[in-house]
mmCIF file of C-alpha atoms in Angstrom:
data_model
loop_
_atom_site.group_PDB
_atom_site.id
_atom_site.type_symbol
_atom_site.label_atom_id
_atom_site.label_comp_id
_atom_site.label_asym_id
_atom_site.label_seq_id
_atom_site.Cartn_x
_atom_site.Cartn_y
_atom_site.Cartn_z
ATOM 1 C CA MET A 96 39.596 -114.382 6.795
ATOM 2 C CA ARG A 97 36.381 -116.198 7.619
ATOM 3 C CA ASP A 98 38.060 -117.982 10.564
ATOM 4 C CA HIS A 99 39.144 -114.619 12.013
ATOM 5 C CA GLU A 100 35.612 -113.284 11.650
ATOM 6 C CA GLU A 101 34.152 -116.339 13.387
ATOM 7 C CA ILE A 102 36.621 -116.006 16.274
ATOM 8 C CA ALA A 103 35.842 -112.295 16.634
ATOM 9 C CA THR A 104 32.107 -113.011 16.595
ATOM 10 C CA LYS A 105 32.455 -115.717 19.249
ATOM 11 C CA GLN A 106 34.518 -113.424 21.472
ATOM 12 C CA SER A 107 31.824 -110.736 21.305
ATOM 13 C CA GLN A 108 28.831 -113.038 21.890
ATOM 14 C CA LEU A 109 27.108 -112.998 25.269
ATOM 15 C CA GLN A 110 26.908 -116.216 27.235
ATOM 16 C CA THR A 111 26.328 -117.013 30.890
ATOM 17 C CA TYR A 112 29.459 -117.403 33.020
ATOM 18 C CA ILE A 113 29.862 -118.482 36.632
ATOM 19 C CA VAL A 114 32.259 -115.972 38.226
ATOM 20 C CA HIS A 115 34.103 -116.911 41.427
ATOM 21 C CA ILE A 116 35.608 -113.995 43.341
ATOM 22 C CA LYS A 117 37.421 -113.532 46.630
ATOM 23 C CA GLU A 118 35.824 -111.469 49.365
ATOM 24 C CA PRO A 119 38.159 -108.645 50.424
ATOM 25 C CA GLU A 120 39.822 -109.083 53.811
ATOM 26 C CA GLY A 121 38.491 -106.602 56.332
ATOM 27 C CA GLY A 122 36.125 -105.333 53.672
ATOM 28 C CA PRO A 123 32.547 -104.072 53.920
ATOM 29 C CA ASP A 124 29.715 -105.962 55.613
ATOM 30 C CA PHE A 125 27.694 -107.881 53.035
ATOM 31 C CA SER A 126 24.987 -109.087 55.414
ATOM 32 C CA LYS A 127 22.414 -107.319 53.242
ATOM 33 C CA SER A 128 21.706 -108.932 49.885
ATOM 34 C CA GLU A 129 21.540 -105.588 48.092
ATOM 35 C CA ASP A 130 25.048 -104.638 49.300
ATOM 36 C CA LEU A 131 26.437 -107.962 48.101
ATOM 37 C CA GLU A 132 24.752 -107.532 44.718
ATOM 38 C CA THR A 133 26.151 -104.006 44.357
ATOM 39 C CA TRP A 134 29.659 -105.336 44.971
ATOM 40 C CA TYR A 135 29.141 -108.099 42.414
ATOM 41 C CA LYS A 136 27.983 -105.546 39.846
ATOM 42 C CA SER A 137 31.264 -103.670 40.276
ATOM 43 C CA PHE A 138 32.934 -106.557 38.439
ATOM 44 C CA LEU A 139 30.701 -106.149 35.401
ATOM 45 C CA PRO A 140 31.901 -104.174 32.363
ATOM 46 C CA ALA A 141 32.295 -100.458 33.033
ATOM 47 C CA THR A 142 30.405 -99.684 29.828
ATOM 48 C CA SER A 143 27.218 -101.235 31.231
ATOM 49 C CA THR A 144 24.451 -98.847 32.113
ATOM 50 C CA THR A 145 22.516 -99.375 35.343
ATOM 51 C CA SER A 146 19.656 -101.086 33.531
ATOM 52 C CA ASN A 147 22.022 -103.134 31.381
ATOM 53 C CA SER A 148 23.996 -104.130 34.475
ATOM 54 C CA GLN A 149 20.829 -105.491 36.034
ATOM 55 C CA GLN A 150 20.093 -107.519 32.901
ATOM 56 C CA ARG A 151 23.650 -108.850 32.740
ATOM 57 C CA LEU A 152 23.592 -110.143 36.339
ATOM 58 C CA VAL A 153 21.697 -113.448 36.285
ATOM 59 C CA TYR A 154 22.126 -114.713 39.879
ATOM 60 C CA SER A 155 23.881 -113.485 43.015
ATOM 61 C CA TYR A 156 25.222 -116.291 45.212
ATOM 62 C CA ARG A 157 25.700 -116.032 48.971
ATOM 63 C CA ASN A 158 26.108 -119.565 50.336
ATOM 64 C CA VAL A 159 27.388 -121.859 47.583
ATOM 65 C CA LEU A 160 30.323 -119.602 46.692
ATOM 66 C CA THR A 161 31.333 -115.950 46.727
ATOM 67 C CA GLY A 162 30.375 -115.009 43.222
ATOM 68 C CA PHE A 163 27.647 -114.634 40.664
ATOM 69 C CA ALA A 164 26.346 -115.698 37.269
ATOM 70 C CA ALA A 165 26.340 -113.069 34.538
ATOM 71 C CA LYS A 166 25.973 -112.705 30.780
ATOM 72 C CA LEU A 167 29.412 -111.785 29.466
ATOM 73 C CA THR A 168 31.551 -111.970 26.360
ATOM 74 C CA GLN A 169 34.926 -113.705 26.245
ATOM 75 C CA GLU A 170 36.579 -110.297 25.953
ATOM 76 C CA GLU A 171 34.783 -109.007 29.054
ATOM 77 C CA VAL A 172 35.811 -112.061 31.059
ATOM 78 C CA LYS A 173 39.412 -111.514 29.970
ATOM 79 C CA ALA A 174 39.237 -107.901 31.185
ATOM 80 C CA MET A 175 37.623 -109.002 34.457
ATOM 81 C CA GLU A 176 40.626 -111.226 35.208
ATOM 82 C CA GLU A 177 42.663 -108.083 35.918
ATOM 83 C CA LYS A 178 40.334 -106.936 38.699
ATOM 84 C CA ASP A 179 41.376 -107.360 42.321
ATOM 85 C CA GLY A 180 39.509 -110.260 43.897
ATOM 86 C CA PHE A 181 38.860 -112.189 40.688
ATOM 87 C CA VAL A 182 39.461 -115.945 41.088
ATOM 88 C CA LEU A 183 37.939 -117.826 38.172
ATOM 89 C CA ALA A 184 35.192 -117.676 35.534
ATOM 90 C CA TRP A 185 33.825 -120.463 33.368
ATOM 91 C CA PRO A 186 30.899 -120.768 30.944
ATOM 92 C CA GLU A 187 27.912 -122.611 32.322
ATOM 93 C CA LYS A 188 26.997 -126.030 30.976
ATOM 94 C CA ALA A 189 23.778 -128.014 30.802
ATOM 95 C CA TYR A 190 22.714 -130.699 33.260
ATOM 96 C CA HIS A 191 20.248 -133.467 32.455
ATOM 97 C CA PHE A 192 17.599 -135.463 34.327
ATOM 98 C CA GLN A 193 18.572 -138.871 35.775
ATOM 99 C CA ILE A 194 15.794 -141.176 36.969
ATOM 100 C CA THR A 195 7.779 -147.247 44.501
ATOM 101 C CA HIS A 196 8.485 -150.333 45.278
ATOM 102 C CA SER A 197 11.858 -149.422 46.784
ATOM 103 C CA PRO A 198 10.891 -149.623 50.501
ATOM 104 C CA ALA A 199 9.764 -153.251 50.204
ATOM 105 C CA PHE A 200 12.735 -154.127 47.994
ATOM 106 C CA LEU A 201 15.046 -152.758 50.705
ATOM 107 C CA GLY A 202 13.268 -154.725 53.433
ATOM 108 C CA LEU A 203 11.508 -151.757 55.056
ATOM 109 C CA HIS A 204 8.151 -152.478 56.692
ATOM 110 C CA GLN A 205 5.483 -149.915 57.550
ATOM 111 C CA ASN A 206 4.656 -151.051 61.086
ATOM 112 C CA SER A 207 7.941 -152.392 62.411
ATOM 113 C CA GLY A 208 11.688 -152.204 62.184
ATOM 114 C CA PHE A 209 14.000 -149.419 61.103
ATOM 115 C CA TRP A 210 11.488 -147.526 58.954
ATOM 116 C CA ASN A 211 8.928 -147.334 61.734
ATOM 117 C CA GLY A 212 11.594 -146.543 64.316
ATOM 118 C CA SER A 213 12.823 -143.590 62.278
ATOM 119 C CA ASN A 214 9.287 -142.147 62.339
ATOM 120 C CA TYR A 215 9.296 -142.141 58.523
ATOM 121 C CA GLY A 216 11.426 -139.005 58.365
ATOM 122 C CA LYS A 217 9.149 -136.854 60.524
ATOM 123 C CA GLY A 218 10.559 -133.349 61.023
ATOM 124 C CA VAL A 219 13.153 -133.682 58.239
ATOM 125 C CA ILE A 220 13.132 -131.153 55.385
ATOM 126 C CA ILE A 221 14.168 -132.560 52.002
ATOM 127 C CA ALA A 222 15.033 -130.093 49.246
ATOM 128 C CA VAL A 223 14.447 -131.326 45.696
ATOM 129 C CA VAL A 224 16.322 -129.373 43.013
ATOM 130 C CA ASP A 225 14.670 -130.431 39.783
ATOM 131 C CA SER A 226 11.902 -129.509 37.308
ATOM 132 C CA GLY A 227 9.199 -128.565 39.823
ATOM 133 C CA ILE A 228 6.306 -130.611 41.145
ATOM 134 C CA SER A 229 2.691 -131.553 40.413
ATOM 135 C CA SER A 230 1.312 -130.527 43.780
ATOM 136 C CA HIS A 231 -2.121 -132.102 43.248
ATOM 137 C CA HIS A 232 -0.638 -135.609 43.147
ATOM 138 C CA PRO A 233 -1.935 -137.749 46.062
ATOM 139 C CA SER A 234 1.643 -138.506 47.146
ATOM 140 C CA PHE A 235 1.888 -134.884 48.284
ATOM 141 C CA SER A 236 -1.154 -134.863 50.547
ATOM 142 C CA ASP A 237 -0.364 -133.402 53.964
ATOM 143 C CA GLU A 238 -2.664 -135.788 55.809
ATOM 144 C CA GLY A 239 -1.046 -136.564 59.159
ATOM 145 C CA MET A 240 1.716 -134.011 58.552
ATOM 146 C CA PRO A 241 2.635 -131.443 61.234
ATOM 147 C CA PRO A 242 3.649 -127.859 60.370
ATOM 148 C CA PRO A 243 7.301 -127.370 59.357
ATOM 149 C CA PRO A 244 9.917 -127.067 62.127
ATOM 150 C CA ALA A 245 10.432 -123.681 63.762
ATOM 151 C CA LYS A 246 13.892 -123.377 62.176
ATOM 152 C CA TRP A 247 12.377 -123.224 58.687
ATOM 153 C CA LYS A 248 13.014 -119.920 56.876
ATOM 154 C CA GLY A 249 11.683 -120.763 53.420
ATOM 155 C CA LYS A 250 8.535 -119.486 51.792
ATOM 156 C CA CYS A 251 6.047 -120.573 49.182
ATOM 157 C CA ALA A 252 6.082 -118.400 46.082
ATOM 158 C CA PHE A 253 3.026 -117.485 44.027
ATOM 159 C CA ASN A 254 0.674 -116.804 46.972
ATOM 160 C CA GLY A 255 1.264 -120.216 48.491
ATOM 161 C CA THR A 256 -1.306 -121.878 46.239
ATOM 162 C CA ILE A 257 0.629 -125.126 45.815
ATOM 163 C CA CYS A 258 1.966 -125.512 49.358
ATOM 164 C CA ASN A 259 0.729 -127.364 52.426
ATOM 165 C CA ASN A 260 2.383 -129.128 55.363
ATOM 166 C CA LYS A 261 3.961 -131.652 52.964
ATOM 167 C CA ILE A 262 5.187 -129.202 50.296
ATOM 168 C CA ILE A 263 6.350 -126.370 52.543
ATOM 169 C CA SER A 264 8.200 -124.360 49.908
ATOM 170 C CA ALA A 265 8.173 -123.966 46.132
ATOM 171 C CA THR A 266 10.439 -121.567 44.256
ATOM 172 C CA ASN A 267 11.176 -121.163 40.560
ATOM 173 C CA PHE A 268 14.606 -120.227 39.214
ATOM 174 C CA VAL A 269 13.959 -120.626 35.487
ATOM 175 C CA GLU A 270 10.943 -118.479 34.654
ATOM 176 C CA SER A 271 8.316 -116.239 36.275
ATOM 177 C CA LEU A 272 5.708 -118.994 36.492
ATOM 178 C CA PRO A 273 4.588 -121.303 39.317
ATOM 179 C CA PRO A 274 7.123 -124.090 40.001
ATOM 180 C CA THR A 275 4.770 -126.778 38.715
ATOM 181 C CA GLU A 276 5.286 -129.455 36.070
ATOM 182 C CA ASP A 277 3.444 -132.202 34.214
ATOM 183 C CA PHE A 278 5.289 -135.236 35.586
ATOM 184 C CA ILE A 279 8.462 -134.448 33.639
ATOM 185 C CA HIS A 280 10.959 -135.517 36.289
ATOM 186 C CA GLY A 281 10.637 -133.564 39.526
ATOM 187 C CA THR A 282 7.338 -135.161 40.560
ATOM 188 C CA PRO A 283 8.618 -138.771 40.564
ATOM 189 C CA VAL A 284 11.897 -137.687 42.183
ATOM 190 C CA ALA A 285 10.037 -135.896 44.997
ATOM 191 C CA SER A 286 7.573 -138.756 45.499
ATOM 192 C CA ILE A 287 10.378 -141.341 45.678
ATOM 193 C CA ALA A 288 12.146 -139.237 48.301
ATOM 194 C CA ALA A 289 9.195 -138.239 50.485
ATOM 195 C CA GLY A 290 5.853 -139.195 48.966
ATOM 196 C CA ASN A 291 3.172 -139.722 51.617
ATOM 197 C CA PHE A 292 1.421 -143.074 52.016
ATOM 198 C CA VAL A 293 -1.151 -143.650 49.250
ATOM 199 C CA GLU A 294 -3.322 -146.710 49.731
ATOM 200 C CA ASP A 295 -4.810 -148.731 46.885
ATOM 201 C CA ALA A 296 -2.294 -147.418 44.375
ATOM 202 C CA GLY A 297 -3.047 -148.465 40.805
ATOM 203 C CA ASP A 298 -1.146 -151.307 39.214
ATOM 204 C CA LEU A 299 0.622 -151.695 35.873
ATOM 205 C CA PHE A 300 0.198 -155.162 34.376
ATOM 206 C CA GLY A 301 0.098 -156.685 37.842
ATOM 207 C CA ASN A 302 2.998 -154.626 39.212
ATOM 208 C CA ALA A 303 3.036 -151.967 41.949
ATOM 209 C CA LYS A 304 -0.205 -152.984 43.631
ATOM 210 C CA GLY A 305 -0.887 -151.857 47.205
ATOM 211 C CA THR A 306 0.315 -148.849 49.205
ATOM 212 C CA ALA A 307 2.735 -146.440 47.546
ATOM 213 C CA ALA A 308 5.175 -144.390 49.628
ATOM 214 C CA GLY A 309 8.451 -142.557 49.379
ATOM 215 C CA MET A 310 11.513 -143.400 51.438
ATOM 216 C CA ALA A 311 10.689 -140.725 54.047
ATOM 217 C CA PRO A 312 6.885 -140.400 53.773
ATOM 218 C CA HIS A 313 6.508 -138.067 56.767
ATOM 219 C CA ALA A 314 9.305 -135.683 55.750
ATOM 220 C CA HIS A 315 8.598 -132.187 54.441
ATOM 221 C CA LEU A 316 9.431 -131.227 50.856
ATOM 222 C CA ALA A 317 11.021 -127.963 49.712
ATOM 223 C CA ILE A 318 10.845 -127.642 45.928
ATOM 224 C CA TYR A 319 13.372 -125.622 43.917
ATOM 225 C CA LYS A 320 12.655 -125.579 40.185
ATOM 226 C CA ALA A 321 15.935 -125.190 38.312
ATOM 227 C CA CYS A 322 15.043 -127.130 35.156
ATOM 228 C CA GLY A 323 12.648 -126.912 32.242
ATOM 229 C CA GLU A 324 11.595 -129.451 29.633
ATOM 230 C CA LEU A 325 14.926 -129.194 27.813
ATOM 231 C CA GLY A 326 17.109 -129.631 30.870
ATOM 232 C CA CYS A 327 18.841 -127.428 33.420
ATOM 233 C CA THR A 328 21.370 -124.610 33.506
ATOM 234 C CA CYS A 329 24.110 -124.759 36.083
ATOM 235 C CA SER A 330 23.602 -121.116 37.091
ATOM 236 C CA ALA A 331 20.004 -121.914 38.097
ATOM 237 C CA ILE A 332 21.084 -125.090 39.913
ATOM 238 C CA LEU A 333 23.611 -123.100 41.945
ATOM 239 C CA ALA A 334 20.964 -120.471 42.743
ATOM 240 C CA ALA A 335 18.562 -123.193 43.899
ATOM 241 C CA ILE A 336 21.182 -124.806 46.155
ATOM 242 C CA ASP A 337 22.097 -121.369 47.491
ATOM 243 C CA ALA A 338 18.454 -120.739 48.444
ATOM 244 C CA ALA A 339 18.041 -124.203 49.986
ATOM 245 C CA ILE A 340 21.026 -123.615 52.268
ATOM 246 C CA GLU A 341 19.629 -120.230 53.286
ATOM 247 C CA ASP A 342 16.179 -121.723 53.973
ATOM 248 C CA GLY A 343 17.504 -124.359 56.367
ATOM 249 C CA VAL A 344 16.932 -127.729 54.674
ATOM 250 C CA ASP A 345 18.316 -130.984 56.098
ATOM 251 C CA VAL A 346 18.724 -133.007 52.903
ATOM 252 C CA LEU A 347 19.467 -132.001 49.308
ATOM 253 C CA SER A 348 18.202 -134.347 46.589
ATOM 254 C CA ILE A 349 19.737 -133.496 43.202
ATOM 255 C CA SER A 350 18.925 -136.107 40.539
ATOM 256 C CA LEU A 351 20.886 -134.310 37.808
ATOM 257 C CA ALA A 352 24.141 -134.914 35.989
ATOM 258 C CA ALA A 353 26.238 -133.391 33.223
ATOM 259 C CA ASP A 354 27.358 -135.178 30.061
ATOM 260 C CA HIS A 355 30.914 -135.363 31.363
ATOM 261 C CA SER A 356 32.854 -134.914 34.585
ATOM 262 C CA ASP A 357 34.751 -131.693 35.235
ATOM 263 C CA PRO A 358 37.357 -130.839 37.878
ATOM 264 C CA PHE A 359 35.661 -130.165 41.202
ATOM 265 C CA TYR A 360 36.479 -126.441 41.149
ATOM 266 C CA VAL A 361 34.354 -125.877 37.996
ATOM 267 C CA ASP A 362 31.651 -128.485 38.683
ATOM 268 C CA GLU A 363 28.588 -126.591 39.878
ATOM 269 C CA ILE A 364 26.834 -129.418 41.740
ATOM 270 C CA THR A 365 30.107 -130.330 43.451
ATOM 271 C CA ILE A 366 30.669 -126.707 44.499
ATOM 272 C CA GLY A 367 27.120 -126.290 45.787
ATOM 273 C CA ALA A 368 27.171 -129.653 47.562
ATOM 274 C CA PHE A 369 30.429 -128.775 49.318
ATOM 275 C CA ALA A 370 28.917 -125.571 50.698
ATOM 276 C CA ALA A 371 25.803 -127.477 51.795
ATOM 277 C CA THR A 372 27.832 -130.219 53.478
ATOM 278 C CA ARG A 373 29.780 -127.629 55.452
ATOM 279 C CA LYS A 374 26.425 -126.484 56.837
ATOM 280 C CA GLY A 375 25.558 -130.031 57.921
ATOM 281 C CA ILE A 376 23.223 -130.761 54.990
ATOM 282 C CA PHE A 377 23.217 -134.299 53.572
ATOM 283 C CA VAL A 378 23.506 -134.293 49.753
ATOM 284 C CA SER A 379 22.321 -137.131 47.502
ATOM 285 C CA THR A 380 23.243 -137.222 43.796
ATOM 286 C CA PRO A 381 23.003 -139.809 40.982
ATOM 287 C CA ALA A 382 25.851 -141.814 39.508
ATOM 288 C CA GLY A 383 24.315 -140.989 36.121
ATOM 289 C CA ASN A 384 22.644 -142.821 33.260
ATOM 290 C CA GLU A 385 25.752 -143.145 31.088
ATOM 291 C CA GLY A 386 27.763 -146.319 30.513
ATOM 292 C CA PRO A 387 28.882 -148.976 30.583
ATOM 293 C CA LYS A 388 32.135 -147.326 29.674
ATOM 294 C CA SER A 389 35.004 -145.704 31.485
ATOM 295 C CA PRO A 390 34.774 -143.104 32.809
ATOM 296 C CA SER A 391 30.981 -142.723 33.001
ATOM 297 C CA LEU A 392 30.429 -141.887 36.688
ATOM 298 C CA SER A 393 28.831 -138.535 37.481
ATOM 299 C CA ASN A 394 28.896 -136.659 40.793
ATOM 300 C CA GLY A 395 31.876 -138.483 42.283
ATOM 301 C CA ALA A 396 32.878 -135.947 44.950
ATOM 302 C CA PRO A 397 33.664 -137.556 48.335
ATOM 303 C CA TRP A 398 31.295 -135.222 50.210
ATOM 304 C CA VAL A 399 28.117 -136.424 48.448
ATOM 305 C CA LEU A 400 26.250 -139.729 48.405
ATOM 306 C CA THR A 401 26.516 -140.967 44.812
ATOM 307 C CA VAL A 402 23.614 -143.341 44.127
ATOM 308 C CA GLY A 403 23.546 -146.016 41.447
ATOM 309 C CA ALA A 404 21.048 -148.868 41.005
ATOM 310 C CA SER A 405 22.683 -152.231 40.304
ATOM 311 C CA THR A 406 19.545 -154.355 40.107
ATOM 312 C CA ILE A 407 15.791 -154.461 40.634
ATOM 313 C CA ASP A 408 13.528 -157.383 41.482
ATOM 314 C CA ARG A 409 10.661 -156.866 39.062
ATOM 315 C CA SER A 410 10.046 -156.658 35.338
ATOM 316 C CA ILE A 411 7.150 -156.261 32.921
ATOM 317 C CA ARG A 412 7.042 -159.420 30.848
ATOM 318 C CA THR A 413 5.900 -159.750 27.259
ATOM 319 C CA THR A 414 6.009 -162.338 24.488
ATOM 320 C CA ALA A 415 6.930 -162.252 20.816
ATOM 321 C CA LYS A 416 5.603 -164.986 18.533
ATOM 322 C CA LEU A 417 7.794 -165.716 15.521
ATOM 323 C CA GLY A 418 6.631 -166.854 12.097
ATOM 324 C CA ASN A 419 7.763 -170.419 12.767
ATOM 325 C CA GLY A 420 5.595 -170.568 15.869
ATOM 326 C CA ASP A 421 8.388 -170.109 18.426
ATOM 327 C CA ILE A 422 7.514 -167.828 21.363
ATOM 328 C CA LEU A 423 10.192 -165.633 22.940
ATOM 329 C CA MET A 424 9.862 -164.156 26.438
ATOM 330 C CA GLY A 425 11.288 -160.744 27.306
ATOM 331 C CA ASN A 426 10.880 -157.418 29.063
ATOM 332 C CA HIS A 427 9.142 -154.318 27.762
ATOM 333 C CA PHE A 428 8.793 -150.757 28.981
ATOM 334 C CA SER A 429 5.474 -149.664 27.462
ATOM 335 C CA SER A 430 2.384 -151.184 25.945
#
């Protein structure tokens, strides 16, 4: 009896689903966002009032897929399957963070060679889908930065208070607050991708002295906050990718991964990356922090660059003195 009650309760509980639908052939023009949203709402339960329908619809997607994210019960999803145009629905899952000496380690030099010849990424717009950004960090100074390219369609939310010619866009998809953070994850990710040159950077136990810089220090940054302190929801990640495509970015940096790999057709980053790639956008994703075990690779779709670090050339050394006087050398991560 209790098992039946638990099943019934689960079937009636609201949770966020990603709903993929098929656009009708020869159907209405959905060039206006409000028309597209109205059509999406027609798939929601008929018992929903207008206000409830608005609350149920979480995100409307235009570029990453034809579909939406909505709060639904299992029973409502089952009923939706009978509607003309329905393709697939699946419950969203959580994604997790995966995380400046890299230029020198890769043999890039500031005044000569490939790095200099590429103009340090000048004119390129890199979208970072992550936990926001600490805009006051010196890596995000716009010194020497031109205005964004004319093709740029993005905007800076919250009265533009955190934007400049380096951070040209900042949008939040998780809460009605500025897309800022306190160095959780998005700030280092953005600075590694496109942090400006910062001379006399501080050192840590003799490491990282000198000039800090990202891989494309003269590129523009477009920030899409899809994650909070506890992680990320796939519906927000899809919405962020959808907006980045619409805004006209050149590169998508997504340093996020799920706990396990799903088939491509229900993997949100894979779906969003495919839509971005079709628009000519380069997508970079992490191989993940899991392993070593099989299978532990994340983001393995053939249309993304899957990045994994095999080695580094520096370490923070420490010693441990044993009771018998022996001294052991090793690495440590904090002091």
